[in-house]
């Protein structure tokens, strides 16, 4: 089996373990819980498939409660990730609190600024998307998930990091295997070690011959005489696989699902690309790739009238915040024309998504390329129902489409 096909199989197993294909729509439950009270104890199984049977968790569900938790990094710690994702990623910024987090993030920021995006857009993002679309453009039909939205973001990350072309298939497979830690720990750990080896090989090469890529940047990044150690570089690069590739695959798939199942909105965005940025934000609001993240209280505190002791794990339900009826009218409706308001998909506060400019750029470039090269793009009328599914991680399993080739 080719590395690409293997990656698809492992990913399929991951998606199904996440409830994709079986959990159709967690939003009515999120809404019912949120309406009772914005912060509450609830069964873990409402938010993630991985809780111990019968276990409960405190959850922040309203937009205001979610924003309050995320903006206060001193009261709500991210260190709990060390016991979950940290096992395979290493000590990355995801699990750091201040001041360590700020110091590290400052060293990583430059390649993710809006200015840097202009460079990545022409050298990497557009060429990668166009090459993928060219492979099926004359076929007249495809599954956009398998042919495009699943493989392209990992290719973008591989090139940004500076992994040599012949190693891209290996990187893709390992990136997918890394996140199988939740249901197949030995596979996740083996992938973590193999990624370290791959990155170490590449880093040695970049130290000898620096280029215009992330690895060369990280090898040289320095702030107040602080440099990133090799293990810190590897942890950050491991984080980019799920943080950068998987989320973008889900985001672009969910937005495409929204547009393809609402042809009048698809037509509007195609006719007038000025709607594109609004459509991207609406896709992220309506069905974010990740419906919840975790924090732990560092001291006894009160939030939304609830007292929580120090050390309480809190499920921060971004998906519930994004459908809060106190903030959006008819929040379950996908509507690219709704007034723009900040949503919670990229989180807030110190850990706000570092790659949000890149994620938006990738999604915009993808839609522009599809509109330009696949005229008459629409859902395959012979395919069954298409919808976004999953509990914590959400995306459509397939996007069967046809166009006028
Ligand atoms: C549309 C797609 C994306 C969404 C919805 C998204 C969402 C998020 C969220 C919710 C967090 C906060 C996690 C937490 O604190 O628990 C986060 C953090 C992060 N994201 Fe993204 N992300 C996306 C794409 C990307 C991309 C493309 C990259 C980079 C290539 C990226 C890199 C990161 C990194 C490095 C962090 C950790 C930041 C920190 O801890 O300070 N993300 N993302």
Tab-separated table of C-alpha atoms and ligand atoms in Angstrom:
chain	number	residue	atom	x	y	z
A	1	UNK	CA	0.000	0.000	0.000
A	2	UNK	CA	1.334	3.494	-0.816
A	3	UNK	CA	2.201	5.849	2.056
A	4	UNK	CA	-0.644	8.148	0.951
A	5	UNK	CA	-3.240	5.337	0.981
A	6	UNK	CA	-1.944	4.163	4.365
A	7	UNK	CA	-2.270	7.702	5.756
A	8	UNK	CA	-5.868	7.802	4.513
A	9	UNK	CA	-6.661	4.501	6.264
A	10	UNK	CA	-5.165	5.576	9.588
A	11	UNK	CA	-6.958	8.867	9.291
A	12	UNK	CA	-10.237	7.150	8.567
A	13	UNK	CA	-9.807	5.133	11.785
A	14	UNK	CA	-9.059	8.362	13.681
A	15	UNK	CA	-12.101	10.099	12.262
A	16	UNK	CA	-14.412	7.227	13.119
A	17	UNK	CA	-13.012	7.093	16.681
A	18	UNK	CA	-13.951	10.793	16.856
A	19	UNK	CA	-17.557	9.974	16.073
A	20	UNK	CA	-17.381	11.074	12.448
A	21	UNK	CA	-20.061	9.306	10.481
A	22	UNK	CA	-21.902	8.364	13.700
A	23	UNK	CA	-22.245	11.608	15.736
A	24	UNK	CA	-24.269	13.688	13.303
A	25	UNK	CA	-24.927	16.847	15.234
A	26	UNK	CA	-23.821	17.624	18.803
A	27	UNK	CA	-25.179	21.196	18.622
A	28	UNK	CA	-28.699	20.598	19.980
A	29	UNK	CA	-27.156	19.056	23.135
A	30	UNK	CA	-24.633	21.890	23.456
A	31	UNK	CA	-27.533	24.371	23.198
A	32	UNK	CA	-29.690	22.534	25.734
A	33	UNK	CA	-26.807	22.463	28.245
A	34	UNK	CA	-25.886	26.101	27.595
A	35	UNK	CA	-29.472	27.341	27.978
A	36	UNK	CA	-29.670	25.878	31.483
A	37	UNK	CA	-26.482	27.615	32.621
A	38	UNK	CA	-23.361	28.916	30.813
A	39	UNK	CA	-20.892	27.043	33.048
A	40	UNK	CA	-21.890	23.629	34.383
A	41	UNK	CA	-20.919	20.074	35.169
A	42	UNK	CA	-21.897	17.662	32.406
A	43	UNK	CA	-21.075	14.121	31.245
A	44	UNK	CA	-17.670	14.030	29.537
A	45	UNK	CA	-19.267	11.990	26.741
A	46	UNK	CA	-21.154	15.128	25.617
A	47	UNK	CA	-17.845	16.629	24.447
A	48	UNK	CA	-15.285	13.919	23.759
A	49	UNK	CA	-15.282	10.198	23.025
A	50	UNK	CA	-12.273	9.654	25.320
A	51	UNK	CA	-13.606	10.282	28.831
A	52	UNK	CA	-13.832	7.389	31.321
A	53	UNK	CA	-17.367	5.914	31.161
A	54	UNK	CA	-19.734	7.869	33.403
A	55	UNK	CA	-17.191	10.639	34.107
A	56	UNK	CA	-18.193	14.306	34.253
A	57	UNK	CA	-16.412	17.582	33.545
A	58	UNK	CA	-17.015	21.289	34.139
A	59	UNK	CA	-17.811	22.975	30.850
A	60	UNK	CA	-17.834	26.616	29.663
A	61	UNK	CA	-20.583	26.843	27.054
A	62	UNK	CA	-21.672	30.452	26.410
A	63	UNK	CA	-19.639	32.792	24.207
A	64	UNK	CA	-18.882	35.082	27.172
A	65	UNK	CA	-17.815	32.245	29.478
A	66	UNK	CA	-15.571	30.728	26.784
A	67	UNK	CA	-13.947	34.123	26.070
A	68	UNK	CA	-13.446	34.794	29.802
A	69	UNK	CA	-11.711	31.455	30.370
A	70	UNK	CA	-9.464	31.738	27.320
A	71	UNK	CA	-8.426	35.344	27.941
A	72	UNK	CA	-7.285	34.608	31.488
A	73	UNK	CA	-4.229	32.397	31.078
A	74	UNK	CA	-3.172	33.045	34.684
A	75	UNK	CA	-6.362	31.560	36.159
A	76	UNK	CA	-6.888	28.884	33.484
A	77	UNK	CA	-3.756	26.865	32.745
A	78	UNK	CA	-2.907	24.915	29.571
A	79	UNK	CA	-0.447	22.620	31.396
A	80	UNK	CA	-2.931	19.716	31.347
A	81	UNK	CA	-2.041	19.056	27.694
A	82	UNK	CA	1.281	17.648	28.962
A	83	UNK	CA	-0.667	14.517	30.014
A	84	UNK	CA	-2.429	14.123	26.660
A	85	UNK	CA	-0.998	15.625	23.455
A	86	UNK	CA	2.320	16.376	25.173
A	87	UNK	CA	3.037	12.637	25.354
A	88	UNK	CA	3.582	12.533	21.598
A	89	UNK	CA	4.464	16.148	20.843
A	90	UNK	CA	6.933	16.942	23.589
A	91	UNK	CA	6.925	20.205	25.545
A	92	UNK	CA	5.327	22.582	23.007
A	93	UNK	CA	3.827	26.072	23.411
A	94	UNK	CA	0.385	24.460	23.543
A	95	UNK	CA	1.019	23.222	27.103
A	96	UNK	CA	3.065	26.193	28.366
A	97	UNK	CA	1.806	28.886	30.746
A	98	UNK	CA	3.201	32.393	31.162
A	99	UNK	CA	5.919	33.584	31.249
A	100	UNK	CA	7.463	30.547	29.501
A	101	UNK	CA	4.755	30.547	26.844
A	102	UNK	CA	5.236	34.182	25.869
A	103	UNK	CA	9.013	33.761	25.541
A	104	UNK	CA	8.656	30.781	23.220
A	105	UNK	CA	5.812	32.167	21.169
A	106	UNK	CA	7.811	35.334	20.518
A	107	UNK	CA	10.541	33.182	18.942
A	108	UNK	CA	8.045	31.403	16.691
A	109	UNK	CA	5.873	34.336	15.639
A	110	UNK	CA	7.675	35.819	12.630
A	111	UNK	CA	6.904	33.096	10.008
A	112	UNK	CA	3.185	33.340	10.890
A	113	UNK	CA	2.695	37.104	10.612
A	114	UNK	CA	0.492	38.637	7.915
A	115	UNK	CA	3.631	39.936	6.190
A	116	UNK	CA	5.127	36.430	5.999
A	117	UNK	CA	1.865	35.164	4.492
A	118	UNK	CA	2.416	37.105	1.271
A	119	UNK	CA	5.588	35.102	0.727
A	120	UNK	CA	4.084	31.696	1.601
A	121	UNK	CA	1.064	32.423	-0.577
A	122	UNK	CA	3.003	32.732	-3.832
A	123	UNK	CA	5.806	30.281	-3.123
A	124	UNK	CA	3.855	27.467	-1.441
A	125	UNK	CA	0.107	27.737	-0.838
A	126	UNK	CA	-1.150	28.531	-4.338
A	127	UNK	CA	1.257	26.204	-6.197
A	128	UNK	CA	0.347	23.275	-3.891
A	129	UNK	CA	-3.408	23.817	-4.293
A	130	UNK	CA	-3.175	24.320	-8.054
A	131	UNK	CA	-1.087	21.164	-8.491
A	132	UNK	CA	-3.691	19.115	-6.587
A	133	UNK	CA	-6.610	20.544	-8.591
A	134	UNK	CA	-4.773	19.971	-11.894
A	135	UNK	CA	-4.606	16.243	-11.100
A	136	UNK	CA	-8.401	15.850	-11.330
A	137	UNK	CA	-9.570	18.941	-13.252
A	138	UNK	CA	-10.402	17.020	-16.436
A	139	UNK	CA	-12.283	14.208	-14.666
A	140	UNK	CA	-15.576	16.082	-14.159
A	141	UNK	CA	-16.164	14.470	-10.751
A	142	UNK	CA	-14.234	13.692	-7.560
A	143	UNK	CA	-14.426	13.444	-3.790
A	144	UNK	CA	-12.949	16.779	-2.749
A	145	UNK	CA	-11.945	15.431	0.679
A	146	UNK	CA	-9.696	12.641	-0.629
A	147	UNK	CA	-8.448	14.527	-3.672
A	148	UNK	CA	-7.847	17.929	-2.123
A	149	UNK	CA	-8.845	19.071	1.363
A	150	UNK	CA	-7.209	16.139	3.197
A	151	UNK	CA	-3.848	16.009	1.360
A	152	UNK	CA	-3.117	19.662	0.533
A	153	UNK	CA	-2.614	21.266	4.014
A	154	UNK	CA	-0.055	18.674	5.081
A	155	UNK	CA	1.852	19.297	1.858
A	156	UNK	CA	1.813	23.035	2.633
A	157	UNK	CA	3.201	22.412	6.132
A	158	UNK	CA	5.853	19.996	4.820
A	159	UNK	CA	7.089	22.623	2.381
A	160	UNK	CA	6.931	25.442	4.919
A	161	UNK	CA	8.993	23.417	7.376
A	162	UNK	CA	11.493	22.676	4.619
A	163	UNK	CA	11.164	18.883	4.490
A	164	UNK	CA	12.701	17.639	1.218
A	165	UNK	CA	10.206	16.437	-1.414
A	166	UNK	CA	11.091	12.693	-1.261
A	167	UNK	CA	10.248	12.687	2.470
A	168	UNK	CA	6.789	14.300	2.113
A	169	UNK	CA	4.866	11.011	1.932
A	170	UNK	CA	6.649	9.787	5.085
A	171	UNK	CA	5.858	13.074	6.867
A	172	UNK	CA	2.206	12.794	5.887
A	173	UNK	CA	1.921	9.236	7.202
A	174	UNK	CA	3.683	10.069	10.489
A	175	UNK	CA	1.650	13.260	10.967
A	176	UNK	CA	-1.531	11.210	10.745
A	177	UNK	CA	-0.194	8.387	12.933
A	178	UNK	CA	0.867	10.908	15.600
A	179	UNK	CA	-2.715	11.861	16.354
A	180	UNK	CA	-3.794	8.230	16.659
A	181	UNK	CA	-2.277	8.371	20.210
A	182	UNK	CA	-5.797	8.658	21.623
A	183	UNK	CA	-6.908	5.232	20.374
A	184	UNK	CA	-3.627	3.511	19.450
A	185	UNK	CA	-0.869	4.707	21.855
A	186	UNK	CA	1.993	2.498	20.544
A	187	UNK	CA	1.406	3.784	16.997
A	188	UNK	CA	1.300	7.414	18.203
A	189	UNK	CA	4.535	7.022	20.188
A	190	UNK	CA	6.349	5.315	17.318
A	191	UNK	CA	5.291	8.155	14.991
A	192	UNK	CA	6.512	10.730	17.502
A	193	UNK	CA	9.983	9.117	17.610
A	194	UNK	CA	10.121	8.750	13.819
A	195	UNK	CA	9.155	12.402	13.321
A	196	UNK	CA	11.946	13.416	15.688
A	197	UNK	CA	14.413	11.483	13.531
A	198	UNK	CA	13.089	13.059	10.347
A	199	UNK	CA	13.244	16.591	11.809
A	200	UNK	CA	16.742	16.008	13.236
A	201	UNK	CA	18.012	14.974	9.771
A	202	UNK	CA	16.431	18.046	8.199
A	203	UNK	CA	17.676	20.399	10.943
A	204	UNK	CA	21.286	19.283	10.487
A	205	UNK	CA	20.959	19.992	6.764
A	206	UNK	CA	19.449	23.482	7.371
A	207	UNK	CA	22.191	24.367	9.849
A	208	UNK	CA	24.728	23.554	7.150
A	209	UNK	CA	22.765	25.260	4.344
A	210	UNK	CA	20.043	27.625	5.641
A	211	UNK	CA	17.131	28.288	3.304
A	212	UNK	CA	13.929	30.295	3.299
A	213	UNK	CA	11.898	27.895	5.436
A	214	UNK	CA	10.635	27.384	8.970
A	215	UNK	CA	13.381	24.999	10.072
A	216	UNK	CA	16.124	27.420	9.044
A	217	UNK	CA	14.242	30.210	10.836
A	218	UNK	CA	13.806	28.162	14.020
A	219	UNK	CA	17.460	27.120	14.000
A	220	UNK	CA	18.476	30.789	14.018
A	221	UNK	CA	15.641	32.408	16.011
A	222	UNK	CA	16.999	34.358	18.948
A	223	UNK	CA	15.407	36.748	21.414
A	224	UNK	CA	17.191	38.423	24.338
A	225	UNK	CA	20.041	35.965	23.787
A	226	UNK	CA	17.614	33.006	24.125
A	227	UNK	CA	17.620	30.356	21.425
A	228	UNK	CA	15.286	27.412	20.937
A	229	UNK	CA	16.824	24.084	21.900
A	230	UNK	CA	16.560	21.193	19.417
A	231	UNK	CA	13.901	19.373	21.461
A	232	UNK	CA	11.838	22.586	21.602
A	233	UNK	CA	12.079	22.885	17.828
A	234	UNK	CA	10.989	19.262	17.375
A	235	UNK	CA	8.049	19.715	19.785
A	236	UNK	CA	6.865	22.763	17.857
A	237	UNK	CA	7.149	20.979	14.516
A	238	UNK	CA	5.249	17.968	15.861
A	239	UNK	CA	2.509	20.336	17.019
A	240	UNK	CA	2.186	21.756	13.513
A	241	UNK	CA	1.023	18.447	12.070
A	242	UNK	CA	-2.330	18.343	13.892
A	243	UNK	CA	-2.536	22.100	14.621
A	244	UNK	CA	-1.780	23.194	11.087
A	245	UNK	CA	-2.796	20.438	8.726
A	246	UNK	CA	-5.728	18.662	10.285
A	247	UNK	CA	-7.582	21.816	11.320
A	248	UNK	CA	-7.208	23.333	7.860
A	249	UNK	CA	-8.487	20.162	6.203
A	250	UNK	CA	-11.561	20.263	8.437
A	251	UNK	CA	-12.111	24.009	8.081
A	252	UNK	CA	-12.014	23.994	4.290
A	253	UNK	CA	-14.159	20.823	4.117
A	254	UNK	CA	-16.794	22.258	6.477
A	255	UNK	CA	-16.982	25.529	4.577
A	256	UNK	CA	-17.255	23.689	1.263
A	257	UNK	CA	-19.996	21.540	2.769
A	258	UNK	CA	-21.877	24.681	3.856
A	259	UNK	CA	-21.552	26.293	0.438
A	260	UNK	CA	-22.332	23.180	-1.620
A	261	UNK	CA	-25.447	22.427	0.424
A	262	UNK	CA	-26.558	26.075	0.088
A	263	UNK	CA	-26.150	26.649	-3.670
A	264	UNK	CA	-27.577	30.185	-3.552
A	265	UNK	CA	-24.801	31.197	-1.125
A	266	UNK	CA	-22.206	29.414	-3.261
A	267	UNK	CA	-23.452	31.412	-6.263
A	268	UNK	CA	-23.245	34.669	-4.284
A	269	UNK	CA	-19.645	34.071	-3.210
A	270	UNK	CA	-18.630	33.058	-6.742
A	271	UNK	CA	-20.328	36.065	-8.291
A	272	UNK	CA	-18.833	38.544	-5.846
A	273	UNK	CA	-15.547	37.424	-4.228
A	274	UNK	CA	-15.849	40.320	-1.782
A	275	UNK	CA	-18.019	37.838	0.184
A	276	UNK	CA	-15.182	35.316	0.452
A	277	UNK	CA	-13.673	36.556	3.756
A	278	UNK	CA	-17.147	36.644	5.323
A	279	UNK	CA	-17.874	33.135	4.049
A	280	UNK	CA	-14.634	31.843	5.594
A	281	UNK	CA	-15.516	33.344	8.996
A	282	UNK	CA	-19.058	31.990	8.782
A	283	UNK	CA	-17.720	28.500	8.022
A	284	UNK	CA	-15.442	28.740	11.070
A	285	UNK	CA	-18.304	29.950	13.254
A	286	UNK	CA	-20.946	27.546	11.972
A	287	UNK	CA	-18.865	24.384	12.212
A	288	UNK	CA	-15.348	24.840	13.605
A	289	UNK	CA	-12.950	21.907	13.107
A	290	UNK	CA	-12.491	21.542	16.844
A	291	UNK	CA	-15.535	21.861	19.105
A	292	UNK	CA	-13.698	21.959	22.449
A	293	UNK	CA	-10.312	22.513	24.094
A	294	UNK	CA	-9.141	22.120	27.712
A	295	UNK	CA	-7.931	24.277	30.580
A	296	UNK	CA	-7.409	23.740	34.348
A	297	UNK	CA	-8.058	26.307	37.095
A	298	UNK	CA	-4.883	27.444	38.879
A	299	UNK	CA	-6.742	28.787	41.971
A	300	UNK	CA	-10.209	28.810	43.482
A	301	UNK	CA	-12.351	31.193	41.429
A	302	UNK	CA	-15.867	32.115	40.430
A	303	UNK	CA	-17.139	32.149	36.868
A	304	UNK	CA	-20.736	32.801	35.770
A	305	UNK	CA	-21.813	32.441	39.406
A	306	UNK	CA	-20.140	29.023	39.799
A	307	UNK	CA	-17.287	28.426	42.300
A	308	UNK	CA	-14.562	26.126	41.052
A	309	UNK	CA	-11.710	24.899	43.293
A	310	UNK	CA	-8.061	25.077	42.152
A	311	UNK	CA	-7.117	22.198	39.851
A	312	UNK	CA	-10.565	21.831	38.225
A	313	UNK	CA	-10.367	20.681	34.576
A	314	UNK	CA	-12.591	22.850	32.351
A	315	UNK	CA	-13.856	21.849	28.917
A	316	UNK	CA	-13.957	25.035	26.824
A	317	UNK	CA	-16.666	24.345	24.264
A	318	UNK	CA	-15.838	26.538	21.246
A	319	UNK	CA	-18.609	24.901	19.237
A	320	UNK	CA	-21.238	25.862	21.845
A	321	UNK	CA	-19.877	29.438	22.063
A	322	UNK	CA	-20.114	29.792	18.286
A	323	UNK	CA	-23.824	28.972	18.326
A	324	UNK	CA	-24.756	31.128	21.313
A	325	UNK	CA	-28.144	32.676	20.493
A	326	UNK	CA	-27.306	35.627	22.754
A	327	UNK	CA	-24.710	36.618	20.124
A	328	UNK	CA	-26.036	35.309	16.772
A	329	UNK	CA	-29.558	35.249	15.426
A	330	UNK	CA	-30.635	31.738	14.371
A	331	UNK	CA	-27.128	30.469	15.146
A	332	UNK	CA	-27.673	27.039	13.553
A	333	UNK	CA	-28.252	28.604	10.128
A	334	UNK	CA	-25.248	28.776	7.744
A	335	UNK	CA	-25.420	32.312	6.395
A	336	UNK	CA	-22.425	34.002	4.793
A	337	UNK	CA	-24.267	37.348	4.786
A	338	UNK	CA	-24.745	37.579	8.554
A	339	UNK	CA	-23.064	40.600	10.223
A	340	UNK	CA	-19.404	39.895	11.000
A	341	UNK	CA	-18.716	39.264	14.707
A	342	UNK	CA	-15.716	37.587	16.315
A	343	UNK	CA	-16.175	33.824	16.827
A	344	UNK	CA	-14.277	31.408	19.061
A	345	UNK	CA	-12.886	28.946	16.461
A	346	UNK	CA	-9.278	30.186	16.844
A	347	UNK	CA	-9.645	30.614	20.650
A	348	UNK	CA	-8.731	33.900	22.402
A	349	UNK	CA	-6.025	35.139	24.736
A	350	UNK	CA	-2.412	34.026	24.977
A	351	UNK	CA	-2.938	30.750	23.057
A	352	UNK	CA	-4.964	32.261	20.186
A	353	UNK	CA	-4.171	30.177	17.121
A	354	UNK	CA	-0.713	31.093	15.845
A	355	UNK	CA	-1.613	29.914	12.347
A	356	UNK	CA	-4.900	31.774	11.875
A	357	UNK	CA	-3.614	34.007	9.054
A	358	UNK	CA	-2.252	30.963	7.262
A	359	UNK	CA	-5.511	29.046	7.806
A	360	UNK	CA	-7.549	31.882	6.310
A	361	UNK	CA	-5.135	32.283	3.422
A	362	UNK	CA	-5.221	28.554	2.608
A	363	UNK	CA	-9.014	28.466	2.680
A	364	UNK	CA	-9.336	31.542	0.475
A	365	UNK	CA	-6.753	30.265	-2.032
A	366	UNK	CA	-8.532	26.910	-2.156
A	367	UNK	CA	-11.937	28.434	-2.926
A	368	UNK	CA	-10.514	30.837	-5.512
A	369	UNK	CA	-8.767	27.994	-7.301
A	370	UNK	CA	-11.887	25.790	-7.282
A	371	UNK	CA	-14.114	28.604	-8.586
A	372	UNK	CA	-11.664	29.411	-11.346
A	373	UNK	CA	-10.830	25.891	-12.517
A	374	UNK	CA	-13.994	23.849	-11.883
A	375	UNK	CA	-16.855	25.751	-13.551
A	376	UNK	CA	-20.335	24.743	-12.443
A	377	UNK	CA	-19.002	23.042	-9.281
A	378	UNK	CA	-21.890	21.382	-7.410
A	379	UNK	CA	-22.684	18.360	-5.263
A	380	UNK	CA	-22.863	15.095	-7.191
A	381	UNK	CA	-26.630	14.594	-7.625
A	382	UNK	CA	-26.104	10.785	-7.533
A	383	UNK	CA	-24.342	10.865	-4.158
A	384	UNK	CA	-26.195	10.441	-0.879
A	385	UNK	CA	-26.613	13.103	1.769
A	386	UNK	CA	-23.503	15.139	2.552
A	387	UNK	CA	-23.033	16.654	6.006
A	388	UNK	CA	-20.458	17.567	8.637
A	389	UNK	CA	-20.201	14.911	11.363
A	390	UNK	CA	-18.127	14.229	14.500
A	391	UNK	CA	-18.033	15.218	18.155
A	392	UNK	CA	-14.737	16.936	19.080
A	393	UNK	CA	-13.225	16.950	15.585
A	394	UNK	CA	-15.727	17.600	12.833
A	395	UNK	CA	-15.717	17.352	9.037
A	396	UNK	CA	-17.680	15.643	6.243
A	397	UNK	CA	-16.418	12.120	5.506
A	398	UNK	CA	-16.656	12.882	1.777
A	399	UNK	CA	-17.572	15.741	-0.566
A	400	UNK	CA	-18.633	14.103	-3.836
A	401	UNK	CA	-18.843	16.831	-6.509
A	402	UNK	CA	-19.255	17.234	-10.264
A	403	UNK	CA	-18.489	20.165	-12.581
A	404	UNK	CA	-18.510	21.055	-16.275
A	405	UNK	CA	-15.130	19.639	-17.351
B	1	LIG	C1	-8.686	26.877	10.380
B	1	LIG	C2	-7.871	26.186	10.976
B	1	LIG	C3	-7.444	26.320	12.399
B	1	LIG	C4	-8.207	26.387	13.538
B	1	LIG	C5	-9.712	26.417	13.649
B	1	LIG	C6	-7.273	26.437	14.643
B	1	LIG	C7	-7.640	26.503	15.976
B	1	LIG	C8	-6.763	26.623	17.025
B	1	LIG	C9	-7.147	26.708	18.424
B	1	LIG	C10	-8.581	26.632	18.947
B	1	LIG	C11	-6.023	26.828	19.161
B	1	LIG	C12	-5.922	26.944	20.682
B	1	LIG	C13	-5.678	25.608	21.318
B	1	LIG	C14	-5.619	25.690	22.814
B	1	LIG	O1	-5.115	26.685	23.350
B	1	LIG	O2	-6.052	24.760	23.492
B	1	LIG	C15	-4.910	26.812	18.236
B	1	LIG	C16	-3.598	26.909	18.603
B	1	LIG	C17	-2.568	26.805	17.713
B	1	LIG	N1	-2.641	26.719	16.339
B	1	LIG	FE1	-4.298	26.696	15.231
B	1	LIG	N2	-5.995	26.401	14.141
B	1	LIG	C18	-6.062	26.350	12.769
B	1	LIG	C19	-5.011	26.321	11.890
B	1	LIG	C20	-3.701	26.416	12.234
B	1	LIG	C21	-2.586	26.466	11.320
B	1	LIG	C22	-2.704	26.460	9.800
B	1	LIG	C23	-1.449	26.497	12.077
B	1	LIG	C24	-0.013	26.531	11.664
B	1	LIG	C25	0.512	26.116	10.590
B	1	LIG	C26	-1.856	26.491	13.466
B	1	LIG	C27	-0.988	26.517	14.535
B	1	LIG	C28	-1.368	26.632	15.849
B	1	LIG	C29	-0.420	26.661	16.946
B	1	LIG	C30	1.090	26.597	16.835
B	1	LIG	C31	-1.174	26.778	18.128
B	1	LIG	C32	-0.656	26.868	19.571
B	1	LIG	C33	-0.611	28.315	19.970
B	1	LIG	C34	-0.234	28.513	21.422
B	1	LIG	O3	-0.398	27.593	22.218
B	1	LIG	O4	0.211	29.618	21.747
B	1	LIG	N3	-3.216	26.442	13.522
B	1	LIG	N4	-5.390	26.701	16.934
